[in-house]
XYZ file of C-alpha atoms in Angstrom:
439
model
C 2.178 4.561 -3.602
C -1.297 4.541 -2.062
C -1.469 2.812 1.306
C -4.146 0.377 2.452
C -6.006 1.093 5.675
C -7.486 -2.416 5.867
C -7.166 -5.916 4.411
C -10.067 -8.338 3.948
C -9.241 -11.084 6.476
C -12.411 -13.193 6.675
C -13.015 -16.089 4.257
C -16.287 -14.579 3.046
C -14.706 -11.157 2.424
C -11.782 -12.658 0.552
C -14.009 -14.974 -1.487
C -16.210 -12.010 -2.441
C -13.130 -10.203 -3.759
C -12.292 -13.169 -5.986
C -15.882 -13.331 -7.277
C -15.770 -9.620 -8.149
C -12.442 -10.078 -9.915
C -13.747 -13.104 -11.808
C -16.669 -10.992 -13.028
C -14.256 -8.279 -14.247
C -12.143 -10.851 -16.094
C -15.297 -12.312 -17.648
C -16.312 -8.813 -18.748
C -12.885 -8.283 -20.309
C -13.309 -11.470 -22.347
C -16.771 -10.362 -23.508
C -15.383 -6.978 -24.629
C -12.510 -8.720 -26.412
C -14.769 -11.089 -28.348
C -17.165 -8.264 -29.241
C -14.244 -6.292 -30.712
C -12.970 -9.398 -32.492
C -16.263 -9.716 -34.396
C -15.510 -6.308 -35.920
C -11.776 -6.981 -36.290
C -10.962 -10.716 -36.728
C -7.204 -10.018 -36.721
C -7.336 -8.449 -33.232
C -4.647 -9.874 -30.922
C -5.106 -10.717 -27.243
C -2.590 -8.084 -26.083
C -5.203 -5.640 -24.784
C -7.160 -8.490 -23.149
C -4.029 -9.678 -21.344
C -3.248 -6.138 -20.144
C -6.797 -5.591 -18.831
C -6.893 -8.979 -17.081
C -3.394 -8.568 -15.621
C -4.363 -5.146 -14.205
C -7.646 -6.344 -12.684
C -6.227 -9.566 -11.216
C -3.121 -7.877 -9.802
C -5.133 -5.003 -8.282
C -7.376 -7.515 -6.539
C -4.560 -9.768 -5.322
C -2.498 -6.818 -4.101
C -5.417 -5.727 -1.902
C -5.785 -9.254 -0.492
C -2.015 -9.807 -0.160
C -0.834 -13.078 1.367
C -0.855 -16.423 -0.441
C -2.888 -15.195 -3.392
C -0.354 -12.456 -4.152
C 2.540 -14.839 -3.461
C 1.267 -17.247 -6.111
C 1.168 -14.366 -8.614
C 4.752 -13.490 -7.686
C 5.810 -17.130 -8.192
C 4.158 -17.221 -11.608
C 5.928 -14.036 -12.697
C 9.332 -15.678 -12.136
C 8.810 -18.265 -14.881
C 8.849 -16.564 -18.261
C 7.278 -19.633 -19.903
C 4.220 -19.474 -17.717
C 2.446 -16.228 -18.561
C 2.073 -13.633 -21.317
C 4.327 -10.591 -20.835
C 1.506 -8.387 -19.513
C 0.989 -10.733 -16.553
C 4.729 -11.161 -15.936
C 5.233 -7.388 -15.799
C 2.287 -6.758 -13.498
C 2.715 -9.760 -11.189
C 6.448 -9.145 -10.758
C 5.498 -5.973 -8.838
C 4.589 -8.320 -5.963
C 8.320 -8.932 -5.479
C 8.980 -5.571 -3.846
C 6.405 -2.910 -4.676
C 2.972 -4.070 -3.554
C 0.694 -1.413 -2.003
C 1.791 -1.064 1.662
C -0.320 -1.061 4.811
C -1.045 2.171 6.614
C 0.857 2.983 9.814
C -2.076 2.425 12.240
C -2.206 -1.240 11.169
C 1.535 -1.550 11.770
C 1.108 -0.103 15.268
C -1.738 -2.532 15.910
C 0.532 -5.487 15.067
C 3.233 -4.199 17.433
C 0.688 -3.734 20.211
C -0.534 -7.297 19.703
C 2.908 -8.909 19.995
C 5.000 -6.497 22.088
C 2.285 -4.562 23.951
C 4.117 -1.445 22.721
C 4.107 0.766 19.648
C 7.181 0.808 17.331
C 8.291 4.199 18.691
C 8.261 2.801 22.245
C 10.817 0.187 21.175
C 12.957 2.070 18.634
C 14.383 5.600 18.685
C 13.035 6.199 15.165
C 10.671 4.182 12.972
C 9.523 5.157 9.464
C 5.770 5.552 9.258
C 5.840 4.620 5.569
C 7.068 1.211 4.454
C 10.340 1.256 2.520
C 9.428 -2.017 0.809
C 6.182 -3.976 0.501
C 5.852 -7.509 -0.895
C 3.291 -10.328 -0.783
C 3.547 -11.564 2.837
C 4.839 -8.493 4.672
C 6.387 -5.040 4.447
C 9.615 -3.510 5.734
C 10.172 -0.347 7.777
C 13.484 1.262 8.680
C 14.220 1.839 12.359
C 17.104 3.041 14.538
C 18.079 2.196 18.102
C 21.102 3.653 19.878
C 22.627 4.768 16.585
C 22.190 1.426 14.824
C 19.932 0.936 11.761
C 17.471 -1.936 11.509
C 15.060 -3.379 8.968
C 11.784 -4.407 10.605
C 9.513 -6.743 8.655
C 5.834 -6.808 9.632
C 3.475 -9.497 8.367
C 0.122 -8.429 6.970
C -2.896 -9.214 9.204
C -4.806 -12.388 8.357
C -2.160 -13.803 6.007
C -1.298 -16.853 8.128
C -4.902 -17.894 8.728
C -5.989 -17.557 5.073
C -3.353 -19.696 3.290
C -5.556 -22.747 2.678
C -8.686 -20.846 1.693
C -6.717 -18.457 -0.566
C -5.122 -21.315 -2.488
C -8.558 -22.787 -3.177
C -9.749 -19.403 -4.417
C -6.725 -18.711 -6.611
C -6.795 -22.196 -8.146
C -9.227 -21.436 -11.047
C -7.149 -18.381 -12.048
C -3.959 -20.461 -12.015
C -5.497 -23.223 -14.154
C -6.802 -20.768 -16.733
C -3.821 -18.406 -16.877
C -1.156 -21.109 -16.980
C -3.061 -23.655 -19.061
C -2.234 -26.257 -16.406
C -3.194 -29.876 -16.112
C -5.437 -29.946 -13.018
C -3.873 -33.240 -11.905
C -0.483 -31.460 -11.800
C -1.979 -28.626 -9.770
C -3.584 -31.017 -7.275
C -0.316 -32.940 -6.968
C 1.758 -29.868 -6.134
C -0.765 -27.844 -4.132
C 0.072 -29.575 -0.835
C 3.747 -28.648 -1.282
C 2.842 -25.023 -2.058
C 0.508 -24.871 0.941
C 3.160 -26.289 3.291
C 5.757 -23.782 2.136
C 3.378 -20.812 2.352
C 2.360 -21.744 5.890
C 6.063 -21.916 6.801
C 6.592 -18.467 5.258
C 4.075 -16.982 7.668
C 5.964 -18.400 10.676
C 8.451 -15.612 11.365
C 9.969 -17.417 14.366
C 10.886 -20.301 12.029
C 12.256 -17.803 9.509
C 14.548 -16.215 12.118
C 15.816 -19.656 13.158
C 16.546 -20.678 9.547
C 18.048 -17.282 8.723
C 20.565 -17.609 11.563
C 21.421 -21.242 10.757
C 21.906 -20.831 6.999
C 23.665 -17.456 7.143
C 26.136 -18.825 9.702
C 26.731 -21.964 7.614
C 27.336 -19.859 4.482
C 29.426 -17.117 6.115
C 32.652 -18.406 4.508
C 31.409 -17.849 0.921
C 33.231 -14.988 -0.776
C 31.469 -11.722 -1.699
C 28.257 -12.486 0.146
C 26.831 -10.951 3.318
C 23.877 -11.542 5.593
C 22.136 -9.332 8.135
C 22.248 -10.192 11.820
C 18.863 -11.186 13.253
C 17.500 -10.108 16.644
C 15.194 -12.718 18.239
C 14.402 -10.434 21.194
C 13.044 -7.823 18.780
C 11.178 -10.430 16.719
C 8.014 -12.455 17.202
C 5.475 -14.574 15.293
C 4.628 -11.757 12.863
C 7.603 -9.336 13.240
C 11.274 -9.790 12.318
C 14.058 -7.344 13.192
C 17.399 -7.585 11.391
C 20.301 -5.331 10.437
C 19.579 -2.734 7.792
C 21.573 -3.443 4.618
C 22.452 -0.657 2.196
C 22.549 -1.453 -1.488
C 20.507 -1.717 -4.663
C 17.923 -4.262 -5.757
C 18.734 -6.051 -9.010
C 16.943 -3.672 -11.389
C 18.566 -0.618 -9.816
C 21.967 -2.316 -9.833
C 21.738 -3.181 -13.532
C 20.602 0.386 -14.339
C 23.802 1.647 -12.671
C 25.700 -0.017 -15.549
C 28.167 -2.145 -13.539
C 31.296 -3.499 -15.199
C 31.370 -7.063 -16.519
C 33.848 -7.918 -13.759
C 31.362 -6.759 -11.090
C 28.482 -8.607 -12.792
C 30.585 -11.765 -12.748
C 31.523 -11.171 -9.098
C 27.876 -10.907 -8.018
C 26.876 -13.831 -10.233
C 29.639 -16.040 -8.839
C 28.632 -15.255 -5.249
C 25.037 -16.159 -6.088
C 26.058 -19.422 -7.782
C 28.384 -20.436 -4.930
C 25.685 -19.626 -2.360
C 23.157 -21.924 -4.030
C 25.702 -24.612 -4.865
C 26.788 -24.877 -1.220
C 23.242 -24.931 0.149
C 22.000 -27.590 -2.256
C 24.970 -29.949 -2.292
C 26.323 -29.539 1.231
C 23.512 -28.266 3.481
C 20.811 -30.149 1.525
C 18.419 -27.303 2.236
C 18.047 -24.208 0.121
C 16.720 -20.642 0.051
C 13.989 -21.564 -2.439
C 12.710 -18.074 -3.272
C 15.357 -16.561 -5.561
C 13.400 -13.574 -6.810
C 15.226 -10.241 -7.198
C 13.502 -8.635 -4.217
C 15.338 -10.977 -1.848
C 18.800 -9.693 -2.730
C 20.632 -6.415 -2.169
C 23.839 -5.551 -4.061
C 26.340 -3.121 -2.548
C 28.360 -0.544 -4.485
C 31.415 -2.818 -4.250
C 29.469 -5.713 -5.837
C 28.890 -7.767 -2.684
C 25.650 -9.732 -2.623
C 23.311 -9.379 0.383
C 20.662 -12.032 1.117
C 17.768 -10.626 3.126
C 14.942 -13.177 3.265
C 14.842 -16.835 4.337
C 11.082 -17.244 4.550
C 10.987 -20.032 1.965
C 13.471 -22.852 2.619
C 13.231 -26.265 0.954
C 14.792 -29.237 2.752
C 15.958 -31.715 0.092
C 15.205 -35.376 0.907
C 17.953 -37.864 0.044
C 15.540 -40.029 -1.963
C 14.943 -37.026 -4.248
C 18.456 -35.537 -4.239
C 20.279 -38.617 -5.573
C 18.143 -39.348 -8.686
C 17.538 -35.668 -9.489
C 21.193 -34.661 -9.540
C 22.151 -37.864 -11.325
C 20.090 -36.470 -14.207
C 22.440 -33.466 -14.374
C 25.368 -35.722 -15.371
C 26.329 -35.281 -19.010
C 26.991 -38.999 -19.576
C 23.573 -40.026 -18.200
C 21.823 -38.742 -21.340
C 23.203 -41.752 -23.248
C 22.278 -44.385 -20.625
C 18.683 -45.248 -21.501
C 18.288 -48.038 -18.943
C 19.560 -45.904 -16.062
C 17.492 -42.948 -17.303
C 14.299 -45.032 -17.191
C 15.056 -45.982 -13.584
C 15.692 -42.339 -12.594
C 12.590 -41.088 -14.437
C 10.509 -43.675 -12.570
C 12.000 -42.674 -9.186
C 11.200 -39.029 -9.956
C 7.656 -39.845 -11.183
C 8.158 -38.526 -14.702
C 7.052 -41.961 -15.846
C 5.244 -44.786 -14.020
C 5.758 -48.577 -14.203
C 2.257 -49.146 -15.605
C 2.377 -46.352 -18.219
C 1.656 -47.462 -21.767
C 4.873 -48.054 -23.770
C 4.234 -45.109 -26.114
C 3.586 -42.800 -23.105
C 6.849 -43.927 -21.491
C 8.695 -43.236 -24.715
C 7.111 -39.794 -25.172
C 7.548 -38.496 -21.605
C 11.073 -39.915 -21.342
C 12.130 -38.185 -24.581
C 10.750 -34.788 -23.527
C 12.231 -34.937 -20.000
C 15.570 -36.122 -21.402
C 15.676 -33.102 -23.721
C 14.670 -30.770 -20.890
C 17.306 -32.085 -18.467
C 19.920 -31.925 -21.223
C 19.221 -28.201 -21.634
C 18.920 -27.376 -17.914
C 22.100 -29.322 -17.154
C 24.278 -27.426 -19.646
C 25.784 -25.019 -17.057
C 27.037 -28.078 -15.128
C 28.677 -29.630 -18.192
C 31.472 -27.065 -18.535
C 33.870 -25.214 -16.254
C 32.444 -21.756 -16.969
C 29.028 -20.759 -18.257
C 27.869 -17.501 -19.841
C 24.392 -16.828 -18.467
C 24.234 -13.731 -20.667
C 23.751 -16.028 -23.664
C 20.120 -15.314 -24.583
C 20.091 -18.139 -27.140
C 20.437 -20.607 -24.248
C 17.378 -19.118 -22.547
C 15.440 -19.285 -25.797
C 15.996 -23.056 -25.738
C 14.616 -23.206 -22.185
C 11.552 -21.116 -23.126
C 10.923 -23.186 -26.253
C 11.118 -26.377 -24.201
C 8.675 -24.869 -21.701
C 6.358 -24.054 -24.608
C 6.549 -27.653 -25.860
C 5.536 -28.987 -22.436
C 2.775 -26.413 -21.797
C 1.220 -26.971 -25.243
C 1.585 -30.772 -25.235
C -1.774 -32.632 -25.200
C 0.052 -35.581 -23.589
C 1.120 -33.470 -20.592
C -2.158 -31.538 -20.350
C -4.354 -34.630 -20.546
C -2.204 -36.980 -18.474
C -4.161 -38.759 -15.752
C -1.118 -38.439 -13.469
C 1.126 -35.569 -12.483
C 4.542 -35.752 -14.120
C 7.359 -35.051 -11.687
C 7.917 -35.622 -7.965
C 6.436 -33.093 -5.565
C 9.883 -32.316 -4.151
C 10.951 -31.082 -7.586
C 8.568 -28.117 -7.546
C 10.694 -25.819 -5.363
C 14.039 -27.182 -6.609
C 13.043 -26.453 -10.214
C 11.729 -23.070 -9.135
C 15.043 -22.362 -7.392
C 17.085 -23.137 -10.481
C 14.779 -21.201 -12.817
C 14.945 -18.200 -10.492
C 18.732 -18.479 -10.163
C 19.240 -18.811 -13.929
C 16.966 -15.827 -14.617
C 18.824 -13.554 -12.189
C 22.169 -14.619 -13.660
C 20.782 -13.911 -17.128
C 19.652 -10.417 -16.096
C 23.130 -9.828 -14.673
C 24.695 -11.160 -17.926
C 27.159 -12.946 -15.644
C 29.829 -15.469 -16.554
C 30.142 -18.002 -13.753
C 32.567 -20.785 -12.882
C 30.214 -23.682 -12.355
C 32.727 -26.292 -11.199
C 32.635 -26.959 -7.469
C 34.945 -24.439 -5.719
C 37.776 -25.607 -3.483
C 36.080 -24.532 -0.237
C 33.019 -26.659 -1.033
C 35.146 -29.757 -1.614
C 36.984 -29.182 1.695
C 33.760 -28.599 3.632
C 32.104 -31.654 2.081
C 35.108 -33.815 2.976
């Protein structure tokens, strides 16, 4: 993959890149409509492919928050046409990497030394490149390390990038702008946290130690003395990313083993720690040949407030779907409806959210759930389509759903999607160790 020798870091440079990309997208639309005059039955497939290519190429050069937003969008299969999903998902682990001189420059800035002054060996080419940083493999005294280096300018451009990417997000996802405004502060806060590598090391150590008892899961050790604001050093972990693992044709027993470890990991974090690794995209997990799950990135962690946790997880209860009075109270607490909504709006939003929570809660309503059941995911996608196409949701003067729900919903959608790709059958009842720890 071609390396980048520089990244636009100034606001003016980055804004200019967005303007250029916007012009390309506009040109693609003009070409599409010109062709459609000649062929009225022409689909938008080619338009989507051209736009996805041009937007991704631009965002991958900018990296940082803009590329991270694209990666987040690619995780939700309701959000974007397939062409965008396919292209934007590359941001998970195969973005164009930075050239070695820029890596050396970062080391000089924080350690006053080059990588080869610190390590015995250090790969000049990145072994993995994502939206916020890239990973190199290093050795020191016979031990292998993964060294993550943040791209220059990422931390200082979060706010300005989100403003620039906003029009693309509104148009591509057909979003209600009130919803986007409501959630943007939460996205900004999390992205700023993701650029703080000292915070990431602290959270990585805390959560991996707290989850060490979970079966069939492993975490790298982190090295604070070899880490800094923009550099993280951790143990190197051998294994395959999800796509490679699935291509290796693992047995159903191994798929279930990995899936169960993933479920137990998230279940314990959410219900016991009340904070969660809120970035469950495939690039953040490594699977060993003996089907043990490795977790390698804690950049995005969502702390779950009690005032959100209680009403949200009450909605997962199977019996709650028949308790209209209690449902109205929970929907109001979670800002799906508001006390001064018109009666017909309350009825409409309550009915849609009730249906949605009934579908999303299904894995919790039985002892074992088959995430390989594609018909279940079709129900989720159809429900997503109903909400995205609903004039009531699009034209609502208020955002529907508490801000805290953004990353919790994203966590569950990401978790469900990975389990679906694994075709895993998972025991969803609370395991014995979780009950003991909670007590």
